[in-house]
PDB file of C-alpha atoms in Angstrom:
ATOM      1  CA  UNK A  19      25.953  71.853  55.993  1.00  0.00           C
ATOM      2  CA  UNK A  20      24.598  69.628  58.742  1.00  0.00           C
ATOM      3  CA  UNK A  21      27.197  66.916  59.031  1.00  0.00           C
ATOM      4  CA  UNK A  22      26.763  66.654  62.804  1.00  0.00           C
ATOM      5  CA  UNK A  23      29.097  65.198  65.384  1.00  0.00           C
ATOM      6  CA  UNK A  24      31.899  63.076  63.901  1.00  0.00           C
ATOM      7  CA  UNK A  25      32.632  60.040  66.139  1.00  0.00           C
ATOM      8  CA  UNK A  26      35.984  59.449  64.366  1.00  0.00           C
ATOM      9  CA  UNK A  27      37.239  63.029  64.670  1.00  0.00           C
ATOM     10  CA  UNK A  28      39.948  62.179  67.218  1.00  0.00           C
ATOM     11  CA  UNK A  29      41.193  59.217  65.192  1.00  0.00           C
ATOM     12  CA  UNK A  30      39.774  56.980  67.917  1.00  0.00           C
ATOM     13  CA  UNK A  31      36.115  55.877  67.700  1.00  0.00           C
ATOM     14  CA  UNK A  32      34.121  57.888  70.219  1.00  0.00           C
ATOM     15  CA  UNK A  33      30.367  57.317  69.814  1.00  0.00           C
ATOM     16  CA  UNK A  34      27.739  59.769  70.942  1.00  0.00           C
ATOM     17  CA  UNK A  35      26.759  59.238  74.584  1.00  0.00           C
ATOM     18  CA  UNK A  36      23.439  57.417  74.792  1.00  0.00           C
ATOM     19  CA  UNK A  37      20.733  58.733  77.149  1.00  0.00           C
ATOM     20  CA  UNK A  38      18.372  56.334  78.876  1.00  0.00           C
ATOM     21  CA  UNK A  39      15.439  58.599  77.961  1.00  0.00           C
ATOM     22  CA  UNK A  40      13.961  58.836  74.451  1.00  0.00           C
ATOM     23  CA  UNK A  41      15.611  61.526  72.325  1.00  0.00           C
ATOM     24  CA  UNK A  42      15.588  62.887  68.789  1.00  0.00           C
ATOM     25  CA  UNK A  43      18.960  63.415  67.094  1.00  0.00           C
ATOM     26  CA  UNK A  44      19.323  66.723  65.258  1.00  0.00           C
ATOM     27  CA  UNK A  45      22.524  67.350  63.305  1.00  0.00           C
ATOM     28  CA  UNK A  46      24.113  70.746  62.751  1.00  0.00           C
ATOM     29  CA  UNK A  47      27.476  71.799  61.303  1.00  0.00           C
ATOM     30  CA  UNK A  48      30.078  69.908  63.385  1.00  0.00           C
ATOM     31  CA  UNK A  49      27.726  69.244  66.291  1.00  0.00           C
ATOM     32  CA  UNK A  50      24.662  67.210  67.170  1.00  0.00           C
ATOM     33  CA  UNK A  51      21.865  67.570  69.709  1.00  0.00           C
ATOM     34  CA  UNK A  52      19.949  64.695  71.279  1.00  0.00           C
ATOM     35  CA  UNK A  53      16.707  66.452  72.171  1.00  0.00           C
ATOM     36  CA  UNK A  54      14.337  65.210  74.860  1.00  0.00           C
ATOM     37  CA  UNK A  55      11.072  66.402  73.332  1.00  0.00           C
ATOM     38  CA  UNK A  56       9.180  65.817  76.587  1.00  0.00           C
ATOM     39  CA  UNK A  57      11.502  68.031  78.645  1.00  0.00           C
ATOM     40  CA  UNK A  58      12.098  70.345  75.655  1.00  0.00           C
ATOM     41  CA  UNK A  59      15.852  70.453  76.313  1.00  0.00           C
ATOM     42  CA  UNK A  60      18.877  68.537  75.078  1.00  0.00           C
ATOM     43  CA  UNK A  61      19.814  65.386  76.954  1.00  0.00           C
ATOM     44  CA  UNK A  62      23.198  65.421  75.174  1.00  0.00           C
ATOM     45  CA  UNK A  63      25.041  67.800  72.866  1.00  0.00           C
ATOM     46  CA  UNK A  64      28.274  66.823  71.119  1.00  0.00           C
ATOM     47  CA  UNK A  65      30.703  69.006  69.165  1.00  0.00           C
ATOM     48  CA  UNK A  66      34.101  68.471  67.575  1.00  0.00           C
ATOM     49  CA  UNK A  67      36.708  71.242  67.809  1.00  0.00           C
ATOM     50  CA  UNK A  68      39.855  71.626  65.726  1.00  0.00           C
ATOM     51  CA  UNK A  69      41.931  73.946  67.884  1.00  0.00           C
ATOM     52  CA  UNK A  70      44.550  74.472  65.199  1.00  0.00           C
ATOM     53  CA  UNK A  71      41.908  75.854  62.794  1.00  0.00           C
ATOM     54  CA  UNK A  72      39.691  77.887  65.121  1.00  0.00           C
ATOM     55  CA  UNK A  73      38.728  81.317  63.788  1.00  0.00           C
ATOM     56  CA  UNK A  74      38.002  84.429  65.822  1.00  0.00           C
ATOM     57  CA  UNK A  75      34.726  85.446  64.191  1.00  0.00           C
ATOM     58  CA  UNK A  76      32.472  88.327  65.156  1.00  0.00           C
ATOM     59  CA  UNK A  77      29.265  87.258  66.851  1.00  0.00           C
ATOM     60  CA  UNK A  78      26.505  86.758  64.287  1.00  0.00           C
ATOM     61  CA  UNK A  79      23.248  84.846  64.451  1.00  0.00           C
ATOM     62  CA  UNK A  80      19.874  85.188  66.160  1.00  0.00           C
ATOM     63  CA  UNK A  81      18.073  82.783  68.474  1.00  0.00           C
ATOM     64  CA  UNK A  82      15.408  80.840  66.605  1.00  0.00           C
ATOM     65  CA  UNK A  83      13.336  77.676  66.713  1.00  0.00           C
ATOM     66  CA  UNK A  84      14.448  74.728  64.603  1.00  0.00           C
ATOM     67  CA  UNK A  85      11.739  74.057  61.973  1.00  0.00           C
ATOM     68  CA  UNK A  86      12.717  70.362  61.856  1.00  0.00           C
ATOM     69  CA  UNK A  87      11.312  69.864  65.360  1.00  0.00           C
ATOM     70  CA  UNK A  88       7.757  70.613  66.576  1.00  0.00           C
ATOM     71  CA  UNK A  89       7.624  74.032  68.196  1.00  0.00           C
ATOM     72  CA  UNK A  90       6.080  72.574  71.346  1.00  0.00           C
ATOM     73  CA  UNK A  91       9.117  70.286  71.721  1.00  0.00           C
ATOM     74  CA  UNK A  92      11.515  73.216  72.134  1.00  0.00           C
ATOM     75  CA  UNK A  93      11.825  75.602  75.077  1.00  0.00           C
ATOM     76  CA  UNK A  94      11.546  78.791  73.060  1.00  0.00           C
ATOM     77  CA  UNK A  95      11.617  82.534  73.710  1.00  0.00           C
ATOM     78  CA  UNK A  96       8.701  82.475  76.162  1.00  0.00           C
ATOM     79  CA  UNK A  97      10.927  80.721  78.715  1.00  0.00           C
ATOM     80  CA  UNK A  98      13.500  83.514  78.678  1.00  0.00           C
ATOM     81  CA  UNK A  99      11.500  86.724  78.356  1.00  0.00           C
ATOM     82  CA  UNK A 100      11.062  89.234  81.195  1.00  0.00           C
ATOM     83  CA  UNK A 101      13.113  87.339  83.752  1.00  0.00           C
ATOM     84  CA  UNK A 102      16.656  86.736  84.960  1.00  0.00           C
ATOM     85  CA  UNK A 103      17.314  83.658  82.847  1.00  0.00           C
ATOM     86  CA  UNK A 104      19.923  83.638  80.099  1.00  0.00           C
ATOM     87  CA  UNK A 105      19.702  81.451  77.022  1.00  0.00           C
ATOM     88  CA  UNK A 106      22.801  79.458  77.859  1.00  0.00           C
ATOM     89  CA  UNK A 107      24.570  77.913  74.881  1.00  0.00           C
ATOM     90  CA  UNK A 108      25.236  74.209  75.425  1.00  0.00           C
ATOM     91  CA  UNK A 109      27.551  73.939  72.423  1.00  0.00           C
ATOM     92  CA  UNK A 110      29.460  77.200  72.743  1.00  0.00           C
ATOM     93  CA  UNK A 111      29.155  79.620  69.839  1.00  0.00           C
ATOM     94  CA  UNK A 112      32.831  79.522  68.907  1.00  0.00           C
ATOM     95  CA  UNK A 113      33.443  75.772  69.288  1.00  0.00           C
ATOM     96  CA  UNK A 114      32.363  74.665  65.772  1.00  0.00           C
ATOM     97  CA  UNK A 115      33.784  77.858  64.214  1.00  0.00           C
ATOM     98  CA  UNK A 116      36.882  76.444  62.534  1.00  0.00           C
ATOM     99  CA  UNK A 117      38.136  75.821  59.002  1.00  0.00           C
ATOM    100  CA  UNK A 118      37.017  77.855  55.981  1.00  0.00           C
ATOM    101  CA  UNK A 119      35.456  81.183  56.960  1.00  0.00           C
ATOM    102  CA  UNK A 120      32.034  80.604  55.374  1.00  0.00           C
ATOM    103  CA  UNK A 121      31.712  77.150  56.914  1.00  0.00           C
ATOM    104  CA  UNK A 122      32.888  78.372  60.298  1.00  0.00           C
ATOM    105  CA  UNK A 123      30.368  81.222  60.288  1.00  0.00           C
ATOM    106  CA  UNK A 124      27.514  78.893  59.328  1.00  0.00           C
ATOM    107  CA  UNK A 125      28.504  76.574  62.156  1.00  0.00           C
ATOM    108  CA  UNK A 126      28.644  79.323  64.799  1.00  0.00           C
ATOM    109  CA  UNK A 127      25.273  80.705  63.703  1.00  0.00           C
ATOM    110  CA  UNK A 128      23.742  77.229  64.005  1.00  0.00           C
ATOM    111  CA  UNK A 129      24.475  77.272  67.741  1.00  0.00           C
ATOM    112  CA  UNK A 130      21.642  79.813  68.120  1.00  0.00           C
ATOM    113  CA  UNK A 131      18.855  77.283  67.667  1.00  0.00           C
ATOM    114  CA  UNK A 132      16.776  76.907  70.827  1.00  0.00           C
ATOM    115  CA  UNK A 133      17.491  73.186  70.780  1.00  0.00           C
ATOM    116  CA  UNK A 134      21.021  74.176  71.841  1.00  0.00           C
ATOM    117  CA  UNK A 135      19.874  76.410  74.722  1.00  0.00           C
ATOM    118  CA  UNK A 136      19.093  75.825  78.371  1.00  0.00           C
ATOM    119  CA  UNK A 137      18.189  78.395  81.037  1.00  0.00           C
ATOM    120  CA  UNK A 138      21.014  79.648  83.190  1.00  0.00           C
ATOM    121  CA  UNK A 139      20.737  82.260  85.893  1.00  0.00           C
ATOM    122  CA  UNK A 140      21.832  85.612  84.512  1.00  0.00           C
ATOM    123  CA  UNK A 141      24.967  87.444  85.571  1.00  0.00           C
ATOM    124  CA  UNK A 142      28.588  86.491  85.196  1.00  0.00           C
ATOM    125  CA  UNK A 143      30.847  85.711  88.092  1.00  0.00           C
ATOM    126  CA  UNK A 144      34.084  83.806  88.535  1.00  0.00           C
ATOM    127  CA  UNK A 145      32.469  80.385  88.598  1.00  0.00           C
ATOM    128  CA  UNK A 146      30.399  80.886  85.471  1.00  0.00           C
ATOM    129  CA  UNK A 147      33.337  82.379  83.590  1.00  0.00           C
ATOM    130  CA  UNK A 148      35.361  79.346  84.628  1.00  0.00           C
ATOM    131  CA  UNK A 149      32.612  77.050  83.279  1.00  0.00           C
ATOM    132  CA  UNK A 150      32.589  78.883  79.938  1.00  0.00           C
ATOM    133  CA  UNK A 151      36.359  78.638  79.671  1.00  0.00           C
ATOM    134  CA  UNK A 152      36.791  74.938  80.444  1.00  0.00           C
ATOM    135  CA  UNK A 153      37.090  73.901  76.794  1.00  0.00           C
ATOM    136  CA  UNK A 154      39.732  76.578  76.218  1.00  0.00           C
ATOM    137  CA  UNK A 155      41.755  75.252  79.117  1.00  0.00           C
ATOM    138  CA  UNK A 156      41.491  71.625  78.028  1.00  0.00           C
ATOM    139  CA  UNK A 157      42.216  72.592  74.418  1.00  0.00           C
ATOM    140  CA  UNK A 158      45.391  74.379  75.493  1.00  0.00           C
ATOM    141  CA  UNK A 159      46.432  71.252  77.338  1.00  0.00           C
ATOM    142  CA  UNK A 160      45.607  69.059  74.339  1.00  0.00           C
ATOM    143  CA  UNK A 161      47.738  71.200  72.017  1.00  0.00           C
ATOM    144  CA  UNK A 162      50.748  69.119  73.020  1.00  0.00           C
ATOM    145  CA  UNK A 163      49.142  66.125  71.289  1.00  0.00           C
ATOM    146  CA  UNK A 164      46.394  66.403  68.729  1.00  0.00           C
ATOM    147  CA  UNK A 165      44.836  69.877  69.031  1.00  0.00           C
ATOM    148  CA  UNK A 166      41.411  68.325  68.660  1.00  0.00           C
ATOM    149  CA  UNK A 167      38.590  67.914  71.166  1.00  0.00           C
ATOM    150  CA  UNK A 168      35.218  66.278  71.398  1.00  0.00           C
ATOM    151  CA  UNK A 169      33.003  68.009  73.954  1.00  0.00           C
ATOM    152  CA  UNK A 170      29.703  66.754  75.346  1.00  0.00           C
ATOM    153  CA  UNK A 171      27.469  69.136  77.322  1.00  0.00           C
ATOM    154  CA  UNK A 172      23.877  69.069  78.602  1.00  0.00           C
ATOM    155  CA  UNK A 173      21.659  69.861  81.552  1.00  0.00           C
ATOM    156  CA  UNK A 174      20.932  67.179  84.103  1.00  0.00           C
ATOM    157  CA  UNK A 175      17.222  66.585  83.423  1.00  0.00           C
ATOM    158  CA  UNK A 176      16.078  65.679  86.926  1.00  0.00           C
ATOM    159  CA  UNK A 177      12.491  64.789  87.796  1.00  0.00           C
ATOM    160  CA  UNK A 178      12.461  67.315  90.640  1.00  0.00           C
ATOM    161  CA  UNK A 179      13.667  70.318  88.635  1.00  0.00           C
ATOM    162  CA  UNK A 180      11.470  73.300  89.572  1.00  0.00           C
ATOM    163  CA  UNK A 181       8.519  74.088  87.246  1.00  0.00           C
ATOM    164  CA  UNK A 182       8.363  77.416  85.440  1.00  0.00           C
ATOM    165  CA  UNK A 183       6.251  78.551  82.448  1.00  0.00           C
ATOM    166  CA  UNK A 184       5.520  75.049  81.242  1.00  0.00           C
ATOM    167  CA  UNK A 185       9.101  73.812  81.571  1.00  0.00           C
ATOM    168  CA  UNK A 186      11.226  72.552  84.461  1.00  0.00           C
ATOM    169  CA  UNK A 187      14.403  74.585  84.956  1.00  0.00           C
ATOM    170  CA  UNK A 188      17.540  72.386  85.115  1.00  0.00           C
ATOM    171  CA  UNK A 189      19.644  73.101  88.180  1.00  0.00           C
ATOM    172  CA  UNK A 190      22.815  71.280  87.166  1.00  0.00           C
ATOM    173  CA  UNK A 191      24.768  71.001  83.934  1.00  0.00           C
ATOM    174  CA  UNK A 192      27.454  68.527  82.944  1.00  0.00           C
ATOM    175  CA  UNK A 193      30.348  68.694  80.507  1.00  0.00           C
ATOM    176  CA  UNK A 194      32.840  66.068  79.371  1.00  0.00           C
ATOM    177  CA  UNK A 195      35.829  67.055  77.241  1.00  0.00           C
ATOM    178  CA  UNK A 196      37.758  64.301  75.441  1.00  0.00           C
ATOM    179  CA  UNK A 197      41.020  64.386  73.527  1.00  0.00           C
ATOM    180  CA  UNK A 198      43.619  61.977  72.194  1.00  0.00           C
ATOM    181  CA  UNK A 199      46.600  61.173  74.360  1.00  0.00           C
ATOM    182  CA  UNK A 200      49.054  59.065  72.373  1.00  0.00           C
ATOM    183  CA  UNK A 201      46.779  56.373  70.918  1.00  0.00           C
ATOM    184  CA  UNK A 202      44.126  56.359  73.616  1.00  0.00           C
ATOM    185  CA  UNK A 203      41.318  58.701  74.647  1.00  0.00           C
ATOM    186  CA  UNK A 204      41.629  60.963  77.668  1.00  0.00           C
ATOM    187  CA  UNK A 205      38.718  62.838  79.196  1.00  0.00           C
ATOM    188  CA  UNK A 206      37.674  65.111  82.039  1.00  0.00           C
ATOM    189  CA  UNK A 207      34.207  65.723  83.450  1.00  0.00           C
ATOM    190  CA  UNK A 208      32.689  68.807  85.058  1.00  0.00           C
ATOM    191  CA  UNK A 209      29.427  69.899  86.672  1.00  0.00           C
ATOM    192  CA  UNK A 210      27.968  73.398  87.045  1.00  0.00           C
ATOM    193  CA  UNK A 211      25.477  73.785  89.891  1.00  0.00           C
ATOM    194  CA  UNK A 212      23.035  76.705  89.919  1.00  0.00           C
ATOM    195  CA  UNK A 213      20.723  75.252  92.574  1.00  0.00           C
ATOM    196  CA  UNK A 214      21.337  78.166  94.935  1.00  0.00           C
ATOM    197  CA  UNK A 215      20.475  80.688  92.225  1.00  0.00           C
ATOM    198  CA  UNK A 216      17.081  79.560  90.954  1.00  0.00           C
ATOM    199  CA  UNK A 217      13.846  79.748  92.949  1.00  0.00           C
ATOM    200  CA  UNK A 218      10.637  79.409  90.920  1.00  0.00           C
ATOM    201  CA  UNK A 219       8.193  79.330  93.844  1.00  0.00           C
ATOM    202  CA  UNK A 220       7.241  82.987  93.351  1.00  0.00           C
ATOM    203  CA  UNK A 221       7.519  83.222  89.587  1.00  0.00           C
ATOM    204  CA  UNK A 222      11.292  83.306  89.219  1.00  0.00           C
ATOM    205  CA  UNK A 223      13.716  84.602  91.805  1.00  0.00           C
ATOM    206  CA  UNK A 224      17.444  84.812  91.149  1.00  0.00           C
ATOM    207  CA  UNK A 225      19.200  85.863  94.382  1.00  0.00           C
ATOM    208  CA  UNK A 226      21.705  88.703  93.858  1.00  0.00           C
ATOM    209  CA  UNK A 227      25.411  87.939  94.026  1.00  0.00           C
ATOM    210  CA  UNK A 228      24.787  84.211  94.100  1.00  0.00           C
ATOM    211  CA  UNK A 229      27.588  81.912  93.089  1.00  0.00           C
ATOM    212  CA  UNK A 230      27.555  79.329  90.378  1.00  0.00           C
ATOM    213  CA  UNK A 231      29.536  76.376  91.668  1.00  0.00           C
ATOM    214  CA  UNK A 232      31.751  74.473  89.253  1.00  0.00           C
ATOM    215  CA  UNK A 233      33.152  71.042  90.069  1.00  0.00           C
ATOM    216  CA  UNK A 234      35.429  68.503  88.453  1.00  0.00           C
ATOM    217  CA  UNK A 235      33.616  65.207  88.910  1.00  0.00           C
ATOM    218  CA  UNK A 236      34.352  61.554  88.075  1.00  0.00           C
ATOM    219  CA  UNK A 237      32.814  60.855  84.677  1.00  0.00           C
ATOM    220  CA  UNK A 238      31.153  57.723  86.074  1.00  0.00           C
ATOM    221  CA  UNK A 239      29.252  59.941  88.521  1.00  0.00           C
ATOM    222  CA  UNK A 240      28.109  62.239  85.701  1.00  0.00           C
ATOM    223  CA  UNK A 241      26.863  59.262  83.685  1.00  0.00           C
ATOM    224  CA  UNK A 242      24.901  57.959  86.668  1.00  0.00           C
ATOM    225  CA  UNK A 243      23.343  61.302  87.596  1.00  0.00           C
ATOM    226  CA  UNK A 244      22.436  62.298  84.031  1.00  0.00           C
ATOM    227  CA  UNK A 245      21.291  58.809  83.027  1.00  0.00           C
ATOM    228  CA  UNK A 246      23.651  58.704  80.052  1.00  0.00           C
ATOM    229  CA  UNK A 247      25.850  55.868  78.809  1.00  0.00           C
ATOM    230  CA  UNK A 248      29.212  57.475  78.013  1.00  0.00           C
ATOM    231  CA  UNK A 249      31.011  54.260  77.025  1.00  0.00           C
ATOM    232  CA  UNK A 250      34.795  54.292  77.192  1.00  0.00           C
ATOM    233  CA  UNK A 251      34.906  57.838  78.571  1.00  0.00           C
ATOM    234  CA  UNK A 252      34.615  56.399  82.091  1.00  0.00           C
ATOM    235  CA  UNK A 253      37.896  54.520  81.685  1.00  0.00           C
ATOM    236  CA  UNK A 254      39.509  57.539  79.983  1.00  0.00           C
ATOM    237  CA  UNK A 255      38.880  59.799  83.003  1.00  0.00           C
ATOM    238  CA  UNK A 256      42.079  61.658  83.974  1.00  0.00           C
ATOM    239  CA  UNK A 257      40.531  62.575  87.331  1.00  0.00           C
ATOM    240  CA  UNK A 258      40.371  58.964  88.479  1.00  0.00           C
ATOM    241  CA  UNK A 259      43.579  57.093  89.184  1.00  0.00           C
ATOM    242  CA  UNK A 260      43.375  53.287  89.301  1.00  0.00           C
ATOM    243  CA  UNK A 261      44.239  51.768  92.681  1.00  0.00           C
ATOM    244  CA  UNK A 262      43.296  54.857  94.679  1.00  0.00           C
ATOM    245  CA  UNK A 263      40.238  55.334  96.866  1.00  0.00           C
ATOM    246  CA  UNK A 264      37.098  56.625  95.080  1.00  0.00           C
ATOM    247  CA  UNK A 265      37.502  60.236  93.994  1.00  0.00           C
ATOM    248  CA  UNK A 266      35.058  62.849  95.287  1.00  0.00           C
ATOM    249  CA  UNK A 267      33.901  65.904  93.385  1.00  0.00           C
ATOM    250  CA  UNK A 268      36.402  68.765  93.489  1.00  0.00           C
ATOM    251  CA  UNK A 269      35.099  72.325  93.521  1.00  0.00           C
ATOM    252  CA  UNK A 270      36.965  74.543  91.094  1.00  0.00           C
ATOM    253  CA  UNK A 271      37.855  78.126  91.879  1.00  0.00           C
ATOM    254  CA  UNK A 272      40.355  78.583  89.056  1.00  0.00           C
ATOM    255  CA  UNK A 273      41.801  76.569  86.172  1.00  0.00           C
ATOM    256  CA  UNK A 274      44.740  75.709  88.425  1.00  0.00           C
ATOM    257  CA  UNK A 275      42.418  73.318  90.283  1.00  0.00           C
ATOM    258  CA  UNK A 276      41.679  71.186  87.187  1.00  0.00           C
ATOM    259  CA  UNK A 277      43.235  67.722  87.006  1.00  0.00           C
ATOM    260  CA  UNK A 278      44.163  66.661  83.441  1.00  0.00           C
TER     261      UNK A 278
END
């Protein structure tokens, strides 16, 4: 079951964002990955979530390489061993886990392919927990309308990302959540910054008690920084109000700070 991201899931056409860099599309159950084989990470991931049919499944699945892609095109276990880097899910494990139990379990286990991972500094704190819970918050908000989401997540693949074990560690991650509001799309964009947590100059150093910083950011700014064409999501941005001065990034310290 590898149907991939469904651009019509919200009842409004919402194509996959298109990166400027060359990518390979890999489809999984209810989500797709656009893999940059040179950087060995995803330039875009896209998943559809049916909040009304989400299941609370026990965690199953093991991290593994995807045999459909050359091994050297994936940042595999060697990037994460014996250090303070986590294999951070881009498409969260539970997001595609909805519908019939067998299908939901297959979908959640598919999130453990290394094509869906990117290195994040280990250790949970308020900011990282907030980042992991953004979809839940937006989904709760969307329950008043359609109970469905499309979520796009990826690292910012910058040319100056620090080198480490044959890869370059992304320092920033972006996320755009989209839902249907009446008959039009609505969307919100976010950035997680781990720049202050990763220092590869002496192998890998993750400072103790460092803070992930999570921001709500204009979607147009995300598209420009990540080099991704997000189409109509720029105009659907709930954070930007027409007629007002340009909106700056807003650091989030709790879900109460999110503008939807």
